[in-house]
């Protein structure tokens, strides 16, 4: 069997350069590969993935809803959020990485949503309207990947007044065979992949963007997926987080929405804290149906913590089919920040013009959501 260290040494220098430019850590990679030798794969993954100890539904104190629209409390939260926006305390970060495979090889950020507008166009439109509304440019950061970076950078070249708009690339790694050697595709080349949206924290730190933002007085960073246009800037939600940070010590606010047959990460009480866990991380004796909301992958985070708080990441072993064969890759998940930092959970709507959950995985889902996305985009100044 080939030696993995020797395989790495034999890689083409251009591949090594791409890896090194995108956060590749050879020591970590070799350590993860070594775990593939640890017995039965299913048993090994359960031991790695499932949290230890008792898991229970989250306490009511961790779950929040906004006050009724138009109420005095609602308007107070709006005022807090608007003041922060006018003071330049918010940056908006949208995840536009991955491997560009979900939409037929098109970079999703550049896919047409409606009337010639791409996801990127609509994010830029929202940024323009909010920057004008609050009297100063709101930093807009796109997390790209090796597969999406060039196309997104090129698309941004024609954007005027873009000094506050930036890209930064997530990590890149190498797929393995189930035996722990490099996986080579049908073209004879090593198979590269982006290691998951959990890369965001380390990649953002590498870029220097968040450090400069904090140094300039920045306090809060909104994080969401590029395709979930429902997750837009809302001063009331920002105001809610600011008050939770001040009164309850919250470092993260995670937006959740009610389940409608969905499966995904859910907030639970585990390991002495409320955190988001994917179902594959739950013990067999816990029924995820006892939690009626799930994670939308939209977060507000204190910028200072995002810049500097130490984080310990779990790299989950995942099997993929590539060229008709089984490949293994290790991925990390952004929602692990809820295990690293004190978190509160805000239930947000998923229906109608107020929806904050309009994800688009592929063209089929886009066709189903297009009408609602257009309503939301027009109402929120994205066009």
PDB file of N, CA and C in Angstrom, residues 92 114 122-131 133-134 222 224 228-235 237 255 298 348-358 372-383:
ATOM      1  N   UNK A  92     -21.502  42.001   7.315  1.00  0.00           N
ATOM      2  CA  UNK A  92     -22.340  40.904   6.826  1.00  0.00           C
ATOM      3  C   UNK A  92     -21.440  39.940   6.056  1.00  0.00           C
ATOM      4  N   UNK A 114     -34.025  35.282 -10.618  1.00  0.00           N
ATOM      5  CA  UNK A 114     -35.183  35.713 -11.406  1.00  0.00           C
ATOM      6  C   UNK A 114     -34.801  36.983 -12.164  1.00  0.00           C
ATOM      7  N   UNK A 122     -28.282  40.019  -5.860  1.00  0.00           N
ATOM      8  CA  UNK A 122     -29.268  40.373  -4.839  1.00  0.00           C
ATOM      9  C   UNK A 122     -28.596  40.683  -3.504  1.00  0.00           C
ATOM     10  N   UNK A 123     -27.542  39.973  -3.182  1.00  0.00           N
ATOM     11  CA  UNK A 123     -26.783  40.302  -1.969  1.00  0.00           C
ATOM     12  C   UNK A 123     -26.146  41.688  -2.105  1.00  0.00           C
ATOM     13  N   UNK A 124     -25.616  41.993  -3.265  1.00  0.00           N
ATOM     14  CA  UNK A 124     -25.030  43.308  -3.491  1.00  0.00           C
ATOM     15  C   UNK A 124     -26.102  44.398  -3.434  1.00  0.00           C
ATOM     16  N   UNK A 125     -27.271  44.109  -4.001  1.00  0.00           N
ATOM     17  CA  UNK A 125     -28.358  45.079  -3.961  1.00  0.00           C
ATOM     18  C   UNK A 125     -28.799  45.371  -2.541  1.00  0.00           C
ATOM     19  N   UNK A 126     -28.909  44.322  -1.731  1.00  0.00           N
ATOM     20  CA  UNK A 126     -29.271  44.524  -0.330  1.00  0.00           C
ATOM     21  C   UNK A 126     -28.228  45.384   0.366  1.00  0.00           C
ATOM     22  N   UNK A 127     -26.962  45.118   0.078  1.00  0.00           N
ATOM     23  CA  UNK A 127     -25.901  45.886   0.708  1.00  0.00           C
ATOM     24  C   UNK A 127     -25.963  47.361   0.312  1.00  0.00           C
ATOM     25  N   UNK A 128     -26.227  47.625  -0.968  1.00  0.00           N
ATOM     26  CA  UNK A 128     -26.328  49.018  -1.421  1.00  0.00           C
ATOM     27  C   UNK A 128     -27.458  49.750  -0.717  1.00  0.00           C
ATOM     28  N   UNK A 129     -28.608  49.111  -0.648  1.00  0.00           N
ATOM     29  CA  UNK A 129     -29.768  49.797  -0.061  1.00  0.00           C
ATOM     30  C   UNK A 129     -29.581  50.025   1.434  1.00  0.00           C
ATOM     31  N   UNK A 130     -29.017  49.045   2.143  1.00  0.00           N
ATOM     32  CA  UNK A 130     -28.809  49.230   3.576  1.00  0.00           C
ATOM     33  C   UNK A 130     -27.693  50.217   3.866  1.00  0.00           C
ATOM     34  N   UNK A 131     -26.640  50.188   3.044  1.00  0.00           N
ATOM     35  CA  UNK A 131     -25.561  51.166   3.235  1.00  0.00           C
ATOM     36  C   UNK A 131     -26.082  52.581   3.052  1.00  0.00           C
ATOM     37  N   UNK A 133     -29.266  53.489   3.458  1.00  0.00           N
ATOM     38  CA  UNK A 133     -30.250  53.757   4.514  1.00  0.00           C
ATOM     39  C   UNK A 133     -29.573  54.189   5.815  1.00  0.00           C
ATOM     40  N   UNK A 134     -28.434  53.552   6.137  1.00  0.00           N
ATOM     41  CA  UNK A 134     -27.803  53.826   7.422  1.00  0.00           C
ATOM     42  C   UNK A 134     -26.594  54.752   7.313  1.00  0.00           C
ATOM     43  N   UNK A 222     -22.859  39.269  10.963  1.00  0.00           N
ATOM     44  CA  UNK A 222     -23.993  38.435  10.552  1.00  0.00           C
ATOM     45  C   UNK A 222     -23.477  37.423   9.546  1.00  0.00           C
ATOM     46  N   UNK A 224     -24.468  34.067   7.038  1.00  0.00           N
ATOM     47  CA  UNK A 224     -25.538  33.267   6.450  1.00  0.00           C
ATOM     48  C   UNK A 224     -25.089  32.671   5.130  1.00  0.00           C
ATOM     49  N   UNK A 228     -29.662  31.704   0.827  1.00  0.00           N
ATOM     50  CA  UNK A 228     -30.835  31.945   1.683  1.00  0.00           C
ATOM     51  C   UNK A 228     -31.094  33.443   1.755  1.00  0.00           C
ATOM     52  N   UNK A 229     -31.792  33.960   0.750  1.00  0.00           N
ATOM     53  CA  UNK A 229     -32.027  35.398   0.669  1.00  0.00           C
ATOM     54  C   UNK A 229     -33.017  35.891   1.717  1.00  0.00           C
ATOM     55  N   UNK A 230     -33.713  34.972   2.371  1.00  0.00           N
ATOM     56  CA  UNK A 230     -34.563  35.381   3.483  1.00  0.00           C
ATOM     57  C   UNK A 230     -33.751  35.923   4.644  1.00  0.00           C
ATOM     58  N   UNK A 231     -32.537  35.453   4.787  1.00  0.00           N
ATOM     59  CA  UNK A 231     -31.668  35.869   5.892  1.00  0.00           C
ATOM     60  C   UNK A 231     -30.960  37.163   5.512  1.00  0.00           C
ATOM     61  N   UNK A 232     -31.647  38.263   5.679  1.00  0.00           N
ATOM     62  CA  UNK A 232     -31.140  39.582   5.318  1.00  0.00           C
ATOM     63  C   UNK A 232     -30.967  40.416   6.584  1.00  0.00           C
ATOM     64  N   UNK A 233     -30.397  41.608   6.426  1.00  0.00           N
ATOM     65  CA  UNK A 233     -30.191  42.490   7.573  1.00  0.00           C
ATOM     66  C   UNK A 233     -31.541  42.985   8.096  1.00  0.00           C
ATOM     67  N   UNK A 234     -31.752  42.808   9.380  1.00  0.00           N
ATOM     68  CA  UNK A 234     -32.977  43.253  10.041  1.00  0.00           C
ATOM     69  C   UNK A 234     -32.567  43.940  11.338  1.00  0.00           C
ATOM     70  N   UNK A 235     -32.794  45.246  11.474  1.00  0.00           N
ATOM     71  CA  UNK A 235     -32.347  45.944  12.680  1.00  0.00           C
ATOM     72  C   UNK A 235     -33.009  45.442  13.957  1.00  0.00           C
ATOM     73  N   UNK A 237     -33.821  42.250  14.655  1.00  0.00           N
ATOM     74  CA  UNK A 237     -33.104  41.039  15.049  1.00  0.00           C
ATOM     75  C   UNK A 237     -31.717  41.389  15.581  1.00  0.00           C
ATOM     76  N   UNK A 255     -30.385  31.668  14.429  1.00  0.00           N
ATOM     77  CA  UNK A 255     -31.767  31.721  13.974  1.00  0.00           C
ATOM     78  C   UNK A 255     -32.272  30.305  13.702  1.00  0.00           C
ATOM     79  N   UNK A 298     -27.964  30.571  10.064  1.00  0.00           N
ATOM     80  CA  UNK A 298     -27.801  32.020  10.095  1.00  0.00           C
ATOM     81  C   UNK A 298     -27.469  32.421  11.527  1.00  0.00           C
ATOM     82  N   UNK A 348     -37.501  32.398  13.953  1.00  0.00           N
ATOM     83  CA  UNK A 348     -37.850  33.353  12.895  1.00  0.00           C
ATOM     84  C   UNK A 348     -38.870  32.720  11.955  1.00  0.00           C
ATOM     85  N   UNK A 349     -39.635  33.547  11.229  1.00  0.00           N
ATOM     86  CA  UNK A 349     -40.668  33.009  10.330  1.00  0.00           C
ATOM     87  C   UNK A 349     -40.076  32.369   9.079  1.00  0.00           C
ATOM     88  N   UNK A 350     -40.806  31.431   8.513  1.00  0.00           N
ATOM     89  CA  UNK A 350     -40.372  30.789   7.282  1.00  0.00           C
ATOM     90  C   UNK A 350     -41.357  30.991   6.141  1.00  0.00           C
ATOM     91  N   UNK A 351     -42.464  31.689   6.384  1.00  0.00           N
ATOM     92  CA  UNK A 351     -43.500  31.838   5.362  1.00  0.00           C
ATOM     93  C   UNK A 351     -43.677  33.298   4.951  1.00  0.00           C
ATOM     94  N   UNK A 352     -44.118  33.481   3.718  1.00  0.00           N
ATOM     95  CA  UNK A 352     -44.560  34.774   3.239  1.00  0.00           C
ATOM     96  C   UNK A 352     -43.466  35.813   3.128  1.00  0.00           C
ATOM     97  N   UNK A 353     -43.872  37.063   3.110  1.00  0.00           N
ATOM     98  CA  UNK A 353     -42.945  38.183   2.909  1.00  0.00           C
ATOM     99  C   UNK A 353     -41.979  38.343   4.077  1.00  0.00           C
ATOM    100  N   UNK A 354     -42.328  37.793   5.241  1.00  0.00           N
ATOM    101  CA  UNK A 354     -41.462  37.913   6.417  1.00  0.00           C
ATOM    102  C   UNK A 354     -40.467  36.767   6.526  1.00  0.00           C
ATOM    103  N   UNK A 355     -40.486  35.822   5.591  1.00  0.00           N
ATOM    104  CA  UNK A 355     -39.657  34.622   5.694  1.00  0.00           C
ATOM    105  C   UNK A 355     -38.174  34.953   5.809  1.00  0.00           C
ATOM    106  N   UNK A 356     -37.512  34.248   6.705  1.00  0.00           N
ATOM    107  CA  UNK A 356     -36.059  34.324   6.816  1.00  0.00           C
ATOM    108  C   UNK A 356     -35.425  32.974   6.485  1.00  0.00           C
ATOM    109  N   UNK A 357     -36.194  32.107   5.865  1.00  0.00           N
ATOM    110  CA  UNK A 357     -35.668  30.782   5.510  1.00  0.00           C
ATOM    111  C   UNK A 357     -36.129  30.425   4.109  1.00  0.00           C
ATOM    112  N   UNK A 358     -35.291  30.777   3.127  1.00  0.00           N
ATOM    113  CA  UNK A 358     -35.593  30.503   1.724  1.00  0.00           C
ATOM    114  C   UNK A 358     -34.376  29.854   1.049  1.00  0.00           C
ATOM    115  N   UNK A 372     -41.665  33.457  -4.020  1.00  0.00           N
ATOM    116  CA  UNK A 372     -41.500  34.002  -2.680  1.00  0.00           C
ATOM    117  C   UNK A 372     -40.205  34.792  -2.569  1.00  0.00           C
ATOM    118  N   UNK A 373     -39.126  34.290  -3.204  1.00  0.00           N
ATOM    119  CA  UNK A 373     -37.852  35.014  -3.180  1.00  0.00           C
ATOM    120  C   UNK A 373     -38.011  36.390  -3.810  1.00  0.00           C
ATOM    121  N   UNK A 374     -38.737  36.466  -4.918  1.00  0.00           N
ATOM    122  CA  UNK A 374     -38.921  37.753  -5.589  1.00  0.00           C
ATOM    123  C   UNK A 374     -39.666  38.731  -4.680  1.00  0.00           C
ATOM    124  N   UNK A 375     -40.696  38.256  -4.002  1.00  0.00           N
ATOM    125  CA  UNK A 375     -41.441  39.124  -3.071  1.00  0.00           C
ATOM    126  C   UNK A 375     -40.500  39.657  -1.991  1.00  0.00           C
ATOM    127  N   UNK A 376     -39.719  38.759  -1.402  1.00  0.00           N
ATOM    128  CA  UNK A 376     -38.809  39.142  -0.332  1.00  0.00           C
ATOM    129  C   UNK A 376     -37.741  40.101  -0.851  1.00  0.00           C
ATOM    130  N   UNK A 377     -37.175  39.782  -2.022  1.00  0.00           N
ATOM    131  CA  UNK A 377     -36.092  40.613  -2.563  1.00  0.00           C
ATOM    132  C   UNK A 377     -36.565  42.029  -2.844  1.00  0.00           C
ATOM    133  N   UNK A 378     -37.758  42.170  -3.387  1.00  0.00           N
ATOM    134  CA  UNK A 378     -38.268  43.506  -3.682  1.00  0.00           C
ATOM    135  C   UNK A 378     -38.614  44.279  -2.400  1.00  0.00           C
ATOM    136  N   UNK A 379     -39.163  43.562  -1.429  1.00  0.00           N
ATOM    137  CA  UNK A 379     -39.553  44.223  -0.185  1.00  0.00           C
ATOM    138  C   UNK A 379     -38.348  44.691   0.614  1.00  0.00           C
ATOM    139  N   UNK A 380     -37.210  44.009   0.445  1.00  0.00           N
ATOM    140  CA  UNK A 380     -36.039  44.319   1.278  1.00  0.00           C
ATOM    141  C   UNK A 380     -34.951  45.093   0.528  1.00  0.00           C
ATOM    142  N   UNK A 381     -35.309  45.652  -0.619  1.00  0.00           N
ATOM    143  CA  UNK A 381     -34.387  46.531  -1.312  1.00  0.00           C
ATOM    144  C   UNK A 381     -33.224  45.836  -1.988  1.00  0.00           C
ATOM    145  N   UNK A 382     -33.413  44.571  -2.382  1.00  0.00           N
ATOM    146  CA  UNK A 382     -32.331  43.862  -3.057  1.00  0.00           C
ATOM    147  C   UNK A 382     -32.259  44.194  -4.560  1.00  0.00           C
ATOM    148  N   UNK A 383     -33.340  44.760  -5.076  1.00  0.00           N
ATOM    149  CA  UNK A 383     -33.368  45.145  -6.494  1.00  0.00           C
ATOM    150  C   UNK A 383     -33.826  46.602  -6.597  1.00  0.00           C
TER     151      UNK A 383
END
